[in-house]
JSON list of C-alpha atoms in Angstrom, two decimals:
[
{"chain": "A", "resi": 1, "resn": "UNK", "atom": "CA", "xyz": [-28.79, -4.95, -3.11]},
{"chain": "A", "resi": 2, "resn": "UNK", "atom": "CA", "xyz": [-25.59, -6.05, -4.76]},
{"chain": "A", "resi": 3, "resn": "UNK", "atom": "CA", "xyz": [-21.90, -5.28, -4.21]},
{"chain": "A", "resi": 4, "resn": "UNK", "atom": "CA", "xyz": [-18.77, -6.10, -6.19]},
{"chain": "A", "resi": 5, "resn": "UNK", "atom": "CA", "xyz": [-16.19, -7.96, -4.08]},
{"chain": "A", "resi": 6, "resn": "UNK", "atom": "CA", "xyz": [-12.49, -8.00, -5.03]},
{"chain": "A", "resi": 7, "resn": "UNK", "atom": "CA", "xyz": [-9.72, -10.21, -3.62]},
{"chain": "A", "resi": 8, "resn": "UNK", "atom": "CA", "xyz": [-5.98, -9.57, -3.79]},
{"chain": "A", "resi": 9, "resn": "UNK", "atom": "CA", "xyz": [-2.62, -11.31, -3.34]},
{"chain": "A", "resi": 10, "resn": "UNK", "atom": "CA", "xyz": [-2.56, -14.51, -1.22]},
{"chain": "A", "resi": 11, "resn": "UNK", "atom": "CA", "xyz": [-6.31, -14.27, -0.64]},
{"chain": "A", "resi": 12, "resn": "UNK", "atom": "CA", "xyz": [-7.03, -14.15, -4.39]},
{"chain": "A", "resi": 13, "resn": "UNK", "atom": "CA", "xyz": [-4.79, -17.19, -4.90]},
{"chain": "A", "resi": 14, "resn": "UNK", "atom": "CA", "xyz": [-6.37, -19.14, -2.03]},
{"chain": "A", "resi": 15, "resn": "UNK", "atom": "CA", "xyz": [-9.89, -18.48, -3.36]},
{"chain": "A", "resi": 16, "resn": "UNK", "atom": "CA", "xyz": [-8.96, -18.94, -7.02]},
{"chain": "A", "resi": 17, "resn": "UNK", "atom": "CA", "xyz": [-10.99, -15.87, -7.97]},
{"chain": "A", "resi": 18, "resn": "UNK", "atom": "CA", "xyz": [-10.27, -12.12, -8.12]},
{"chain": "A", "resi": 19, "resn": "UNK", "atom": "CA", "xyz": [-13.78, -10.71, -8.35]},
{"chain": "A", "resi": 20, "resn": "UNK", "atom": "CA", "xyz": [-17.32, -11.81, -7.53]},
{"chain": "A", "resi": 21, "resn": "UNK", "atom": "CA", "xyz": [-20.69, -10.16, -7.20]},
{"chain": "A", "resi": 22, "resn": "UNK", "atom": "CA", "xyz": [-22.61, -10.68, -3.95]},
{"chain": "A", "resi": 23, "resn": "UNK", "atom": "CA", "xyz": [-26.32, -10.12, -3.39]},
{"chain": "A", "resi": 24, "resn": "UNK", "atom": "CA", "xyz": [-27.07, -8.98, 0.12]},
{"chain": "A", "resi": 25, "resn": "UNK", "atom": "CA", "xyz": [-30.49, -9.89, 1.42]},
{"chain": "A", "resi": 26, "resn": "UNK", "atom": "CA", "xyz": [-30.81, -7.28, 4.15]},
{"chain": "A", "resi": 27, "resn": "UNK", "atom": "CA", "xyz": [-29.78, -3.84, 2.98]},
{"chain": "A", "resi": 28, "resn": "UNK", "atom": "CA", "xyz": [-27.42, -2.34, 5.53]},
{"chain": "A", "resi": 29, "resn": "UNK", "atom": "CA", "xyz": [-25.15, -5.38, 5.85]},
{"chain": "A", "resi": 30, "resn": "UNK", "atom": "CA", "xyz": [-21.73, -4.68, 7.33]},
{"chain": "A", "resi": 31, "resn": "UNK", "atom": "CA", "xyz": [-18.37, -5.59, 5.82]},
{"chain": "A", "resi": 32, "resn": "UNK", "atom": "CA", "xyz": [-17.91, -8.09, 8.66]},
{"chain": "A", "resi": 33, "resn": "UNK", "atom": "CA", "xyz": [-21.24, -9.75, 7.88]},
{"chain": "A", "resi": 34, "resn": "UNK", "atom": "CA", "xyz": [-20.27, -10.23, 4.23]},
{"chain": "A", "resi": 35, "resn": "UNK", "atom": "CA", "xyz": [-16.93, -11.70, 5.30]},
{"chain": "A", "resi": 36, "resn": "UNK", "atom": "CA", "xyz": [-18.70, -14.16, 7.63]},
{"chain": "A", "resi": 37, "resn": "UNK", "atom": "CA", "xyz": [-21.20, -15.15, 4.96]},
{"chain": "A", "resi": 38, "resn": "UNK", "atom": "CA", "xyz": [-18.41, -15.84, 2.44]},
{"chain": "A", "resi": 39, "resn": "UNK", "atom": "CA", "xyz": [-16.32, -17.79, 4.99]},
{"chain": "A", "resi": 40, "resn": "UNK", "atom": "CA", "xyz": [-19.41, -19.91, 5.73]},
{"chain": "A", "resi": 41, "resn": "UNK", "atom": "CA", "xyz": [-19.30, -21.23, 2.14]},
{"chain": "A", "resi": 42, "resn": "UNK", "atom": "CA", "xyz": [-16.59, -23.60, 3.42]},
{"chain": "A", "resi": 43, "resn": "UNK", "atom": "CA", "xyz": [-13.67, -25.10, 1.49]},
{"chain": "A", "resi": 44, "resn": "UNK", "atom": "CA", "xyz": [-11.22, -22.49, 0.20]},
{"chain": "A", "resi": 45, "resn": "UNK", "atom": "CA", "xyz": [-13.46, -19.74, 1.61]},
{"chain": "A", "resi": 46, "resn": "UNK", "atom": "CA", "xyz": [-12.15, -20.58, 5.09]},
{"chain": "A", "resi": 47, "resn": "UNK", "atom": "CA", "xyz": [-9.31, -18.22, 4.09]},
{"chain": "A", "resi": 48, "resn": "UNK", "atom": "CA", "xyz": [-11.74, -15.43, 5.12]},
{"chain": "A", "resi": 49, "resn": "UNK", "atom": "CA", "xyz": [-12.55, -17.10, 8.44]},
{"chain": "A", "resi": 50, "resn": "UNK", "atom": "CA", "xyz": [-12.00, -15.81, 11.96]},
{"chain": "A", "resi": 51, "resn": "UNK", "atom": "CA", "xyz": [-8.38, -15.63, 13.03]},
{"chain": "A", "resi": 52, "resn": "UNK", "atom": "CA", "xyz": [-7.14, -14.97, 9.49]},
{"chain": "A", "resi": 53, "resn": "UNK", "atom": "CA", "xyz": [-5.43, -11.61, 8.95]},
{"chain": "A", "resi": 54, "resn": "UNK", "atom": "CA", "xyz": [-7.77, -9.93, 6.47]},
{"chain": "A", "resi": 55, "resn": "UNK", "atom": "CA", "xyz": [-8.15, -6.21, 5.76]},
{"chain": "A", "resi": 56, "resn": "UNK", "atom": "CA", "xyz": [-11.05, -4.57, 3.96]},
{"chain": "A", "resi": 57, "resn": "UNK", "atom": "CA", "xyz": [-11.61, -1.51, 1.78]},
{"chain": "A", "resi": 58, "resn": "UNK", "atom": "CA", "xyz": [-14.86, -0.01, 0.51]},
{"chain": "A", "resi": 59, "resn": "UNK", "atom": "CA", "xyz": [-14.73, 2.20, -2.58]},
{"chain": "A", "resi": 60, "resn": "UNK", "atom": "CA", "xyz": [-10.93, 2.14, -2.21]},
{"chain": "A", "resi": 61, "resn": "UNK", "atom": "CA", "xyz": [-10.71, 3.38, 1.39]},
{"chain": "A", "resi": 62, "resn": "UNK", "atom": "CA", "xyz": [-9.69, 1.07, 4.25]},
{"chain": "A", "resi": 63, "resn": "UNK", "atom": "CA", "xyz": [-12.64, 0.42, 6.58]},
{"chain": "A", "resi": 64, "resn": "UNK", "atom": "CA", "xyz": [-13.36, -1.50, 9.81]},
{"chain": "A", "resi": 65, "resn": "UNK", "atom": "CA", "xyz": [-15.59, -4.61, 9.85]},
{"chain": "A", "resi": 66, "resn": "UNK", "atom": "CA", "xyz": [-18.47, -2.51, 11.20]},
{"chain": "A", "resi": 67, "resn": "UNK", "atom": "CA", "xyz": [-18.65, -0.39, 8.02]},
{"chain": "A", "resi": 68, "resn": "UNK", "atom": "CA", "xyz": [-22.15, -0.53, 6.49]},
{"chain": "A", "resi": 69, "resn": "UNK", "atom": "CA", "xyz": [-22.41, -1.29, 2.77]},
{"chain": "A", "resi": 70, "resn": "UNK", "atom": "CA", "xyz": [-24.56, 0.43, 0.18]},
{"chain": "A", "resi": 71, "resn": "UNK", "atom": "CA", "xyz": [-25.88, -0.79, -3.15]},
{"chain": "A", "resi": 72, "resn": "UNK", "atom": "CA", "xyz": [-23.18, -0.72, -5.84]},
{"chain": "A", "resi": 73, "resn": "UNK", "atom": "CA", "xyz": [-20.24, -0.46, -3.42]},
{"chain": "A", "resi": 74, "resn": "UNK", "atom": "CA", "xyz": [-16.85, -1.87, -4.40]},
{"chain": "A", "resi": 75, "resn": "UNK", "atom": "CA", "xyz": [-15.70, -4.02, -1.47]},
{"chain": "A", "resi": 76, "resn": "UNK", "atom": "CA", "xyz": [-12.20, -5.52, -1.37]},
{"chain": "A", "resi": 77, "resn": "UNK", "atom": "CA", "xyz": [-10.64, -8.09, 0.97]},
{"chain": "A", "resi": 78, "resn": "UNK", "atom": "CA", "xyz": [-6.87, -8.53, 1.15]},
{"chain": "A", "resi": 79, "resn": "UNK", "atom": "CA", "xyz": [-4.05, -9.57, 3.50]},
{"chain": "A", "resi": 80, "resn": "UNK", "atom": "CA", "xyz": [-2.13, -6.91, 5.47]},
{"chain": "A", "resi": 81, "resn": "UNK", "atom": "CA", "xyz": [-0.11, -4.84, 2.98]},
{"chain": "A", "resi": 82, "resn": "UNK", "atom": "CA", "xyz": [3.61, -5.43, 2.41]},
{"chain": "A", "resi": 83, "resn": "UNK", "atom": "CA", "xyz": [4.79, -2.70, 0.00]},
{"chain": "A", "resi": 84, "resn": "UNK", "atom": "CA", "xyz": [7.68, -0.29, 0.31]},
{"chain": "B", "resi": 1, "resn": "UNK", "atom": "CA", "xyz": [1.94, 14.31, -10.91]},
{"chain": "B", "resi": 2, "resn": "UNK", "atom": "CA", "xyz": [3.52, 13.76, -7.50]},
{"chain": "B", "resi": 3, "resn": "UNK", "atom": "CA", "xyz": [2.43, 10.11, -7.13]},
{"chain": "B", "resi": 4, "resn": "UNK", "atom": "CA", "xyz": [3.33, 7.39, -9.65]},
{"chain": "B", "resi": 5, "resn": "UNK", "atom": "CA", "xyz": [2.74, 3.64, -9.66]},
{"chain": "B", "resi": 6, "resn": "UNK", "atom": "CA", "xyz": [4.71, 2.15, -12.53]},
{"chain": "B", "resi": 7, "resn": "UNK", "atom": "CA", "xyz": [6.63, -0.87, -13.83]},
{"chain": "B", "resi": 8, "resn": "UNK", "atom": "CA", "xyz": [9.54, 1.23, -15.16]},
{"chain": "B", "resi": 9, "resn": "UNK", "atom": "CA", "xyz": [12.61, 2.11, -13.13]},
{"chain": "B", "resi": 10, "resn": "UNK", "atom": "CA", "xyz": [13.22, 5.71, -12.01]},
{"chain": "B", "resi": 11, "resn": "UNK", "atom": "CA", "xyz": [16.22, 8.04, -12.15]},
{"chain": "B", "resi": 12, "resn": "UNK", "atom": "CA", "xyz": [17.20, 9.07, -8.64]},
{"chain": "B", "resi": 13, "resn": "UNK", "atom": "CA", "xyz": [19.19, 12.17, -9.66]},
{"chain": "B", "resi": 14, "resn": "UNK", "atom": "CA", "xyz": [16.43, 13.42, -11.97]},
{"chain": "B", "resi": 15, "resn": "UNK", "atom": "CA", "xyz": [13.64, 12.88, -9.41]},
{"chain": "B", "resi": 16, "resn": "UNK", "atom": "CA", "xyz": [15.62, 14.57, -6.64]},
{"chain": "B", "resi": 17, "resn": "UNK", "atom": "CA", "xyz": [16.48, 17.57, -8.82]},
{"chain": "B", "resi": 18, "resn": "UNK", "atom": "CA", "xyz": [12.89, 17.91, -10.05]},
{"chain": "B", "resi": 19, "resn": "UNK", "atom": "CA", "xyz": [11.69, 18.53, -6.46]},
{"chain": "B", "resi": 20, "resn": "UNK", "atom": "CA", "xyz": [13.29, 21.98, -6.39]},
{"chain": "B", "resi": 21, "resn": "UNK", "atom": "CA", "xyz": [13.35, 22.80, -10.09]},
{"chain": "B", "resi": 22, "resn": "UNK", "atom": "CA", "xyz": [12.49, 26.45, -10.73]},
{"chain": "B", "resi": 23, "resn": "UNK", "atom": "CA", "xyz": [12.33, 27.45, -7.06]},
{"chain": "B", "resi": 24, "resn": "UNK", "atom": "CA", "xyz": [14.80, 28.87, -4.56]},
{"chain": "B", "resi": 25, "resn": "UNK", "atom": "CA", "xyz": [12.80, 28.74, -1.32]},
{"chain": "B", "resi": 26, "resn": "UNK", "atom": "CA", "xyz": [14.00, 25.24, -0.35]},
{"chain": "B", "resi": 27, "resn": "UNK", "atom": "CA", "xyz": [17.06, 24.64, 1.78]},
{"chain": "B", "resi": 28, "resn": "UNK", "atom": "CA", "xyz": [16.60, 20.89, 2.14]},
{"chain": "B", "resi": 29, "resn": "UNK", "atom": "CA", "xyz": [15.77, 17.77, 0.16]},
{"chain": "B", "resi": 30, "resn": "UNK", "atom": "CA", "xyz": [15.43, 14.43, 1.97]},
{"chain": "B", "resi": 31, "resn": "UNK", "atom": "CA", "xyz": [14.90, 11.22, 0.02]},
{"chain": "B", "resi": 32, "resn": "UNK", "atom": "CA", "xyz": [14.50, 7.50, 0.62]},
{"chain": "B", "resi": 33, "resn": "UNK", "atom": "CA", "xyz": [15.03, 4.67, -1.86]},
{"chain": "B", "resi": 34, "resn": "UNK", "atom": "CA", "xyz": [13.84, 1.12, -1.17]},
{"chain": "B", "resi": 35, "resn": "UNK", "atom": "CA", "xyz": [15.63, -1.77, -2.91]},
{"chain": "B", "resi": 36, "resn": "UNK", "atom": "CA", "xyz": [14.86, -5.46, -3.42]},
{"chain": "B", "resi": 37, "resn": "UNK", "atom": "CA", "xyz": [16.89, -7.32, -0.80]},
{"chain": "B", "resi": 38, "resn": "UNK", "atom": "CA", "xyz": [18.00, -10.67, -2.20]},
{"chain": "B", "resi": 39, "resn": "UNK", "atom": "CA", "xyz": [21.15, -12.58, -1.50]},
{"chain": "B", "resi": 40, "resn": "UNK", "atom": "CA", "xyz": [21.00, -12.87, 2.29]},
{"chain": "B", "resi": 41, "resn": "UNK", "atom": "CA", "xyz": [17.41, -14.13, 2.21]},
{"chain": "B", "resi": 42, "resn": "UNK", "atom": "CA", "xyz": [17.81, -16.46, -0.80]},
{"chain": "B", "resi": 43, "resn": "UNK", "atom": "CA", "xyz": [15.35, -14.38, -2.81]},
{"chain": "B", "resi": 44, "resn": "UNK", "atom": "CA", "xyz": [15.97, -14.59, -6.56]},
{"chain": "B", "resi": 45, "resn": "UNK", "atom": "CA", "xyz": [13.15, -12.24, -7.62]},
{"chain": "B", "resi": 46, "resn": "UNK", "atom": "CA", "xyz": [10.07, -10.48, -6.28]},
{"chain": "B", "resi": 47, "resn": "UNK", "atom": "CA", "xyz": [6.69, -9.64, -7.80]},
{"chain": "B", "resi": 48, "resn": "UNK", "atom": "CA", "xyz": [4.69, -6.69, -6.51]},
{"chain": "B", "resi": 49, "resn": "UNK", "atom": "CA", "xyz": [0.92, -6.84, -6.85]},
{"chain": "B", "resi": 50, "resn": "UNK", "atom": "CA", "xyz": [-1.28, -3.83, -6.15]},
{"chain": "B", "resi": 51, "resn": "UNK", "atom": "CA", "xyz": [-4.90, -2.64, -6.14]},
{"chain": "B", "resi": 52, "resn": "UNK", "atom": "CA", "xyz": [-5.10, -0.29, -9.15]},
{"chain": "B", "resi": 53, "resn": "UNK", "atom": "CA", "xyz": [-6.96, 2.89, -8.29]},
{"chain": "B", "resi": 54, "resn": "UNK", "atom": "CA", "xyz": [-6.82, 2.46, -4.53]},
{"chain": "B", "resi": 55, "resn": "UNK", "atom": "CA", "xyz": [-3.02, 2.49, -4.62]},
{"chain": "B", "resi": 56, "resn": "UNK", "atom": "CA", "xyz": [-2.83, 5.95, -6.21]},
{"chain": "B", "resi": 57, "resn": "UNK", "atom": "CA", "xyz": [-5.64, 7.17, -3.96]},
{"chain": "B", "resi": 58, "resn": "UNK", "atom": "CA", "xyz": [-3.92, 5.91, -0.77]},
{"chain": "B", "resi": 59, "resn": "UNK", "atom": "CA", "xyz": [-0.55, 7.43, -1.76]},
{"chain": "B", "resi": 60, "resn": "UNK", "atom": "CA", "xyz": [-2.26, 10.75, -2.57]},
{"chain": "B", "resi": 61, "resn": "UNK", "atom": "CA", "xyz": [-3.93, 10.75, 0.87]},
{"chain": "B", "resi": 62, "resn": "UNK", "atom": "CA", "xyz": [-0.58, 10.04, 2.58]},
{"chain": "B", "resi": 63, "resn": "UNK", "atom": "CA", "xyz": [1.00, 12.92, 0.66]},
{"chain": "B", "resi": 64, "resn": "UNK", "atom": "CA", "xyz": [-1.86, 15.25, 1.68]},
{"chain": "B", "resi": 65, "resn": "UNK", "atom": "CA", "xyz": [-1.46, 14.16, 5.31]},
{"chain": "B", "resi": 66, "resn": "UNK", "atom": "CA", "xyz": [2.28, 15.01, 5.16]},
{"chain": "B", "resi": 67, "resn": "UNK", "atom": "CA", "xyz": [1.45, 18.48, 3.80]},
{"chain": "B", "resi": 68, "resn": "UNK", "atom": "CA", "xyz": [-1.07, 18.96, 6.62]},
{"chain": "B", "resi": 69, "resn": "UNK", "atom": "CA", "xyz": [1.47, 18.00, 9.30]},
{"chain": "B", "resi": 70, "resn": "UNK", "atom": "CA", "xyz": [4.62, 19.82, 8.12]},
{"chain": "B", "resi": 71, "resn": "UNK", "atom": "CA", "xyz": [5.50, 22.94, 6.18]},
{"chain": "B", "resi": 72, "resn": "UNK", "atom": "CA", "xyz": [6.95, 21.23, 3.12]},
{"chain": "B", "resi": 73, "resn": "UNK", "atom": "CA", "xyz": [7.32, 22.56, -0.41]},
{"chain": "B", "resi": 74, "resn": "UNK", "atom": "CA", "xyz": [7.21, 19.47, -2.62]},
{"chain": "B", "resi": 75, "resn": "UNK", "atom": "CA", "xyz": [6.70, 15.71, -2.40]},
{"chain": "B", "resi": 76, "resn": "UNK", "atom": "CA", "xyz": [7.37, 12.94, -4.91]},
{"chain": "B", "resi": 77, "resn": "UNK", "atom": "CA", "xyz": [6.33, 9.29, -4.37]},
{"chain": "B", "resi": 78, "resn": "UNK", "atom": "CA", "xyz": [7.13, 6.55, -6.90]},
{"chain": "B", "resi": 79, "resn": "UNK", "atom": "CA", "xyz": [6.34, 2.87, -6.30]},
{"chain": "B", "resi": 80, "resn": "UNK", "atom": "CA", "xyz": [7.13, 0.15, -8.82]},
{"chain": "B", "resi": 81, "resn": "UNK", "atom": "CA", "xyz": [4.98, -2.93, -9.46]},
{"chain": "B", "resi": 82, "resn": "UNK", "atom": "CA", "xyz": [5.58, -6.16, -11.38]},
{"chain": "B", "resi": 83, "resn": "UNK", "atom": "CA", "xyz": [8.61, -8.47, -11.26]},
{"chain": "B", "resi": 84, "resn": "UNK", "atom": "CA", "xyz": [11.83, -7.04, -9.81]},
{"chain": "B", "resi": 85, "resn": "UNK", "atom": "CA", "xyz": [15.29, -8.51, -9.23]},
{"chain": "B", "resi": 86, "resn": "UNK", "atom": "CA", "xyz": [17.53, -8.17, -6.15]},
{"chain": "B", "resi": 87, "resn": "UNK", "atom": "CA", "xyz": [19.25, -4.77, -6.07]},
{"chain": "B", "resi": 88, "resn": "UNK", "atom": "CA", "xyz": [16.54, -3.09, -8.15]},
{"chain": "B", "resi": 89, "resn": "UNK", "atom": "CA", "xyz": [14.82, 0.06, -6.90]},
{"chain": "B", "resi": 90, "resn": "UNK", "atom": "CA", "xyz": [11.25, -0.45, -5.60]},
{"chain": "B", "resi": 91, "resn": "UNK", "atom": "CA", "xyz": [10.21, 2.83, -4.03]},
{"chain": "B", "resi": 92, "resn": "UNK", "atom": "CA", "xyz": [11.24, 6.49, -4.00]},
{"chain": "B", "resi": 93, "resn": "UNK", "atom": "CA", "xyz": [10.07, 9.17, -1.56]},
{"chain": "B", "resi": 94, "resn": "UNK", "atom": "CA", "xyz": [11.47, 12.69, -1.88]},
{"chain": "B", "resi": 95, "resn": "UNK", "atom": "CA", "xyz": [10.54, 15.75, 0.16]},
{"chain": "B", "resi": 96, "resn": "UNK", "atom": "CA", "xyz": [11.75, 19.35, -0.28]},
{"chain": "B", "resi": 97, "resn": "UNK", "atom": "CA", "xyz": [11.33, 22.00, 2.41]},
{"chain": "B", "resi": 98, "resn": "UNK", "atom": "CA", "xyz": [12.86, 25.19, 3.78]},
{"chain": "B", "resi": 99, "resn": "UNK", "atom": "CA", "xyz": [14.71, 23.38, 6.57]},
{"chain": "B", "resi": 100, "resn": "UNK", "atom": "CA", "xyz": [15.95, 19.81, 7.04]},
{"chain": "B", "resi": 101, "resn": "UNK", "atom": "CA", "xyz": [13.80, 18.93, 10.07]},
{"chain": "B", "resi": 102, "resn": "UNK", "atom": "CA", "xyz": [10.54, 18.98, 8.12]},
{"chain": "B", "resi": 103, "resn": "UNK", "atom": "CA", "xyz": [12.03, 17.14, 5.13]},
{"chain": "B", "resi": 104, "resn": "UNK", "atom": "CA", "xyz": [13.49, 14.31, 7.27]},
{"chain": "B", "resi": 105, "resn": "UNK", "atom": "CA", "xyz": [10.32, 13.89, 9.33]},
{"chain": "B", "resi": 106, "resn": "UNK", "atom": "CA", "xyz": [7.89, 14.00, 6.40]},
{"chain": "B", "resi": 107, "resn": "UNK", "atom": "CA", "xyz": [9.99, 11.54, 4.38]},
{"chain": "B", "resi": 108, "resn": "UNK", "atom": "CA", "xyz": [10.04, 9.00, 7.22]},
{"chain": "B", "resi": 109, "resn": "UNK", "atom": "CA", "xyz": [6.32, 9.54, 7.93]},
{"chain": "B", "resi": 110, "resn": "UNK", "atom": "CA", "xyz": [5.41, 8.91, 4.29]},
{"chain": "B", "resi": 111, "resn": "UNK", "atom": "CA", "xyz": [7.40, 5.65, 4.21]},
{"chain": "B", "resi": 112, "resn": "UNK", "atom": "CA", "xyz": [5.91, 4.44, 7.52]},
{"chain": "B", "resi": 113, "resn": "UNK", "atom": "CA", "xyz": [2.36, 5.13, 6.34]},
{"chain": "B", "resi": 114, "resn": "UNK", "atom": "CA", "xyz": [3.01, 3.69, 2.88]},
{"chain": "B", "resi": 115, "resn": "UNK", "atom": "CA", "xyz": [4.21, 0.44, 4.48]},
{"chain": "B", "resi": 116, "resn": "UNK", "atom": "CA", "xyz": [0.95, -0.05, 6.38]},
{"chain": "B", "resi": 117, "resn": "UNK", "atom": "CA", "xyz": [-1.72, 1.73, 4.29]},
{"chain": "B", "resi": 118, "resn": "UNK", "atom": "CA", "xyz": [-0.90, 1.51, 0.58]},
{"chain": "B", "resi": 119, "resn": "UNK", "atom": "CA", "xyz": [-2.27, -1.69, -1.02]},
{"chain": "B", "resi": 120, "resn": "UNK", "atom": "CA", "xyz": [0.88, -3.39, -2.32]},
{"chain": "B", "resi": 121, "resn": "UNK", "atom": "CA", "xyz": [1.81, -7.05, -1.73]},
{"chain": "B", "resi": 122, "resn": "UNK", "atom": "CA", "xyz": [5.19, -8.72, -2.29]},
{"chain": "B", "resi": 123, "resn": "UNK", "atom": "CA", "xyz": [5.63, -12.29, -3.49]},
{"chain": "B", "resi": 124, "resn": "UNK", "atom": "CA", "xyz": [9.18, -13.67, -3.29]},
{"chain": "B", "resi": 125, "resn": "UNK", "atom": "CA", "xyz": [10.75, -16.34, -5.48]},
{"chain": "B", "resi": 126, "resn": "UNK", "atom": "CA", "xyz": [13.09, -18.60, -3.48]},
{"chain": "B", "resi": 127, "resn": "UNK", "atom": "CA", "xyz": [14.84, -21.96, -4.10]},
{"chain": "B", "resi": 128, "resn": "UNK", "atom": "CA", "xyz": [11.99, -23.64, -2.18]},
{"chain": "B", "resi": 129, "resn": "UNK", "atom": "CA", "xyz": [9.25, -21.95, -4.22]},
{"chain": "B", "resi": 130, "resn": "UNK", "atom": "CA", "xyz": [7.25, -18.72, -4.27]},
{"chain": "B", "resi": 131, "resn": "UNK", "atom": "CA", "xyz": [5.88, -17.26, -1.04]},
{"chain": "B", "resi": 132, "resn": "UNK", "atom": "CA", "xyz": [3.87, -14.16, -0.11]},
{"chain": "B", "resi": 133, "resn": "UNK", "atom": "CA", "xyz": [5.71, -11.88, 2.30]},
{"chain": "B", "resi": 134, "resn": "UNK", "atom": "CA", "xyz": [4.04, -11.61, 5.72]},
{"chain": "B", "resi": 135, "resn": "UNK", "atom": "CA", "xyz": [3.29, -8.18, 7.14]},
{"chain": "B", "resi": 136, "resn": "UNK", "atom": "CA", "xyz": [5.62, -7.21, 10.00]},
{"chain": "B", "resi": 137, "resn": "UNK", "atom": "CA", "xyz": [4.42, -6.07, 13.39]},
{"chain": "B", "resi": 138, "resn": "UNK", "atom": "CA", "xyz": [7.35, -3.62, 13.49]},
{"chain": "B", "resi": 139, "resn": "UNK", "atom": "CA", "xyz": [5.89, -1.76, 10.48]},
{"chain": "B", "resi": 140, "resn": "UNK", "atom": "CA", "xyz": [2.61, -1.21, 12.38]},
{"chain": "B", "resi": 141, "resn": "UNK", "atom": "CA", "xyz": [4.59, 0.01, 15.38]},
{"chain": "B", "resi": 142, "resn": "UNK", "atom": "CA", "xyz": [6.59, 2.40, 13.19]},
{"chain": "B", "resi": 143, "resn": "UNK", "atom": "CA", "xyz": [3.41, 3.84, 11.66]},
{"chain": "B", "resi": 144, "resn": "UNK", "atom": "CA", "xyz": [1.53, 4.14, 14.97]},
{"chain": "B", "resi": 145, "resn": "UNK", "atom": "CA", "xyz": [4.20, 6.33, 16.59]},
{"chain": "B", "resi": 146, "resn": "UNK", "atom": "CA", "xyz": [3.02, 9.17, 14.30]},
{"chain": "B", "resi": 147, "resn": "UNK", "atom": "CA", "xyz": [-0.52, 8.92, 15.72]},
{"chain": "B", "resi": 148, "resn": "UNK", "atom": "CA", "xyz": [0.34, 10.59, 19.01]},
{"chain": "B", "resi": 149, "resn": "UNK", "atom": "CA", "xyz": [2.47, 13.31, 17.44]},
{"chain": "B", "resi": 150, "resn": "UNK", "atom": "CA", "xyz": [-0.35, 14.59, 15.24]}
]
């Protein structure tokens, strides 16, 4: 299955990309698993690594790392929000 | 439309008046305006990025939550995006209700939740370059105090 992954703000700048498509081998992957897999790419992707403050949303709702993804989901990673 | 995400400025008097236009059941209007703070922090400008779609959705959910918690008549939330200069208005929250208690509480609740749940990010321009603003622990604390009073 495949999900669209969006990045915002400092994370988008660190990665140099705002949107990618990710193919997930096992269906039922969690948001945390996708984050780990991307961080494991090394280089700039370390911005998603453990210890970095990263929040996630699926289909535009904030979710915990344990959230299970479905085919066609829109997943987004971003730093803690600073509006207002 | 009670939630707006826009680049244009907003008119405080007009937005406040619109909350109770055509109705006489409200005895209170509470409002909050957020401004770009500049001089003291050496900030010459600020750019607000957001997540189109999720931003409007998150603000709509916060408004619905306020309606569920308090007996309030009307809510208006406006948040600007793009490049803003010190002193410019960033955010407006207005709440109308029968009595002031509900209006004050709901207005503060909406701002606290907006600060921690709506996907906006600030980037400041300073003499030493541009920098993304870090989230503040105090904002999380402010939002979490509403959890126990639900």
